[in-house]
Short mmCIF file of C-alpha atoms in Angstrom, two decimals:
data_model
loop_
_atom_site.label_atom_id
_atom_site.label_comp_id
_atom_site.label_asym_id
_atom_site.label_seq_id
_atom_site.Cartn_x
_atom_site.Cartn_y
_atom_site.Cartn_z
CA UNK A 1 28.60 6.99 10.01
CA UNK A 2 25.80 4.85 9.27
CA UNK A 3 26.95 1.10 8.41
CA UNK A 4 26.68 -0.11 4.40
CA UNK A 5 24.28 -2.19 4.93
CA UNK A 6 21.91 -0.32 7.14
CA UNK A 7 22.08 2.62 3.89
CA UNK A 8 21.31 0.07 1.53
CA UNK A 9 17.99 -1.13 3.82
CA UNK A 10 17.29 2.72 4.36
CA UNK A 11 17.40 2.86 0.44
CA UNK A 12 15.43 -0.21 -0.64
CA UNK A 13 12.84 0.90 1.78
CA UNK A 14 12.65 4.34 0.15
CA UNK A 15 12.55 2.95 -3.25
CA UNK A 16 10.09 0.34 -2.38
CA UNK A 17 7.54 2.79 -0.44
CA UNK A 18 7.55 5.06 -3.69
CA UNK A 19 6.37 1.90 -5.70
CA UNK A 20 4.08 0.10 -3.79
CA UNK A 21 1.40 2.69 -3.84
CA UNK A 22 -0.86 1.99 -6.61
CA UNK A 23 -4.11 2.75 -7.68
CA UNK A 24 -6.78 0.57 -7.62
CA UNK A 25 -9.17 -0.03 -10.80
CA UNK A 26 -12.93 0.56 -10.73
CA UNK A 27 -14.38 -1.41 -13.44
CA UNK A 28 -18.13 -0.65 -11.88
CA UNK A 29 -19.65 1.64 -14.37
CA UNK A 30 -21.98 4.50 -13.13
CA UNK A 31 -25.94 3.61 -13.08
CA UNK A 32 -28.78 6.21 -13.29
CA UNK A 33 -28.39 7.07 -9.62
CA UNK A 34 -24.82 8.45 -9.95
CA UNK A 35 -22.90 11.31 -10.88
CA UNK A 36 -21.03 10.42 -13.55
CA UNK A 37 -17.03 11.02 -13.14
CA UNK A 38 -15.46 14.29 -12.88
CA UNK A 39 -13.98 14.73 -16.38
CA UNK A 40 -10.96 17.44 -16.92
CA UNK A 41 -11.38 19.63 -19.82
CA UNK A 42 -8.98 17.49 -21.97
CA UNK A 43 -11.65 14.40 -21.16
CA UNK A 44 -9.45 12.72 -19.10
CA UNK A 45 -10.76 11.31 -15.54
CA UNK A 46 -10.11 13.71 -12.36
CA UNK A 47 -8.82 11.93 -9.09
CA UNK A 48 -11.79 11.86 -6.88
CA UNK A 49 -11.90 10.99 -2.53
CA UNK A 50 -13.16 7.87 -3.40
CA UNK A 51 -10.07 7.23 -5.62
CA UNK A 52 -7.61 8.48 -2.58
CA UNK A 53 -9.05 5.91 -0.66
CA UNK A 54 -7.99 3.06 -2.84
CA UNK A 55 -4.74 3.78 -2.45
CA UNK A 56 -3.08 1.34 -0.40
CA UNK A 57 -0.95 2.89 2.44
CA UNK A 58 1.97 1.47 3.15
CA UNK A 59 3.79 2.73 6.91
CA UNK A 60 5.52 0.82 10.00
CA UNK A 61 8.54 0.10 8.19
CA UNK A 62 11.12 -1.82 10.40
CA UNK A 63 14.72 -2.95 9.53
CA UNK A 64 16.15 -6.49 10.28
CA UNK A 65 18.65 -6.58 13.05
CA UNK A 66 21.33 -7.85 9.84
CA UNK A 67 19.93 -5.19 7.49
CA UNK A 68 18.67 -7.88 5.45
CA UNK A 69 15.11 -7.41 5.15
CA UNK A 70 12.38 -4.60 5.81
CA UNK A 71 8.66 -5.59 7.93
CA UNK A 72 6.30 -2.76 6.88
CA UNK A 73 2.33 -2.82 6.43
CA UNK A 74 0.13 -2.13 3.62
CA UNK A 75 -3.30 -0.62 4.75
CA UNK A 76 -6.29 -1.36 2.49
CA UNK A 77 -9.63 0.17 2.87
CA UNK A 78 -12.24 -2.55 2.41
CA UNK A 79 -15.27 -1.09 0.42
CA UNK A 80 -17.89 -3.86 0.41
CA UNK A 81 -21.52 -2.68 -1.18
CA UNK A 82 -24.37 -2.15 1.88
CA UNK A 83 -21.31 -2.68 4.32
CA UNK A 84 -19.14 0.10 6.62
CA UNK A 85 -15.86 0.23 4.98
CA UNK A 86 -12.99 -0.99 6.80
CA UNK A 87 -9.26 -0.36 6.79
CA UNK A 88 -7.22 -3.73 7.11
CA UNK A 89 -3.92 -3.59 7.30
CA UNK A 90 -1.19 -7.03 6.44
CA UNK A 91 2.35 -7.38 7.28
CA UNK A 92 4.81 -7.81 4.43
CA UNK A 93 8.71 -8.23 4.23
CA UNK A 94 11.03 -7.61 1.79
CA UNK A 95 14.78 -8.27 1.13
CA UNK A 96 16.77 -5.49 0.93
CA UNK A 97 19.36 -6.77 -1.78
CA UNK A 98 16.13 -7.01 -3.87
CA UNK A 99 16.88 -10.14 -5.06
CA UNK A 100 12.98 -11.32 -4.29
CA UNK A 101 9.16 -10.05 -4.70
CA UNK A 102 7.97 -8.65 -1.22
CA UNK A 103 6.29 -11.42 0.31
CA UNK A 104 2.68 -11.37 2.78
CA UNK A 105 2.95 -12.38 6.01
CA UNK A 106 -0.59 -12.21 7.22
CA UNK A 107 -3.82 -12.61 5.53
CA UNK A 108 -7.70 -11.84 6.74
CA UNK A 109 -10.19 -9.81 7.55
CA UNK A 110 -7.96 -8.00 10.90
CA UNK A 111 -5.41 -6.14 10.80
CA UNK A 112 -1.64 -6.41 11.62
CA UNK A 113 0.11 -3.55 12.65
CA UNK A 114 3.78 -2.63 14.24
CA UNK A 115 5.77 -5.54 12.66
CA UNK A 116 8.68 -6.09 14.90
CA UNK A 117 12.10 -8.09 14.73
#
């Protein structure tokens, strides 16, 4: 039997994995040197590697002793022009009972992993 609470934090988690994965935009327009976007036949824009790897990844997810909030990380890959690209990855906690916006715990150019209680 798992305890009310502990379902609830299972839930919220599921729900808020499933909507914090979101696109990025690319408002750089193609110059002479590149391809111009894949295009499907209906003209619409065709999901590309490059756009896979703006989407944040979110993983680690850990549940508050009380069940009242969730520790995950959100992975970003850091595409900076003439530099390596970088994942970075932030800690972030949310309250189960959804009665707040998720909240960042760390900031900067390292990463954070493994949030713990």
């Amino acid at each position: 039997n798992m305890n009310p609470k502990r379902f609830n934090a299972a839930l919220v988690l599921l729900m808020f994995c499933l909507s914090i994965v979101v696109l990025a935009q690319d408002d750089k327009k193609p110059t002479a040197k590149e391809a111009p976007a894949p295009r499907a036949k209906s003209g619409g824009k065709l999901l590309t590697a490059l756009d896979l790897m703006k989407v944040n990844a979110v993983s680690g997810p850990r549940i508050s002793p009380d069940g009242s909030r969730v520790a995950y990380t959100v992975s970003e890959i850091k595409m900076e022009k003439d530099k390596e690209w970088k994942s970075v990855g932030q800690v972030w906690v949310v309250l189960t009972n959804r009665s707040a916006k998720s909240r960042q715990y760390t900031r900067g150019d390292k990463s954070a992993t493994a949030p713990e209680w």
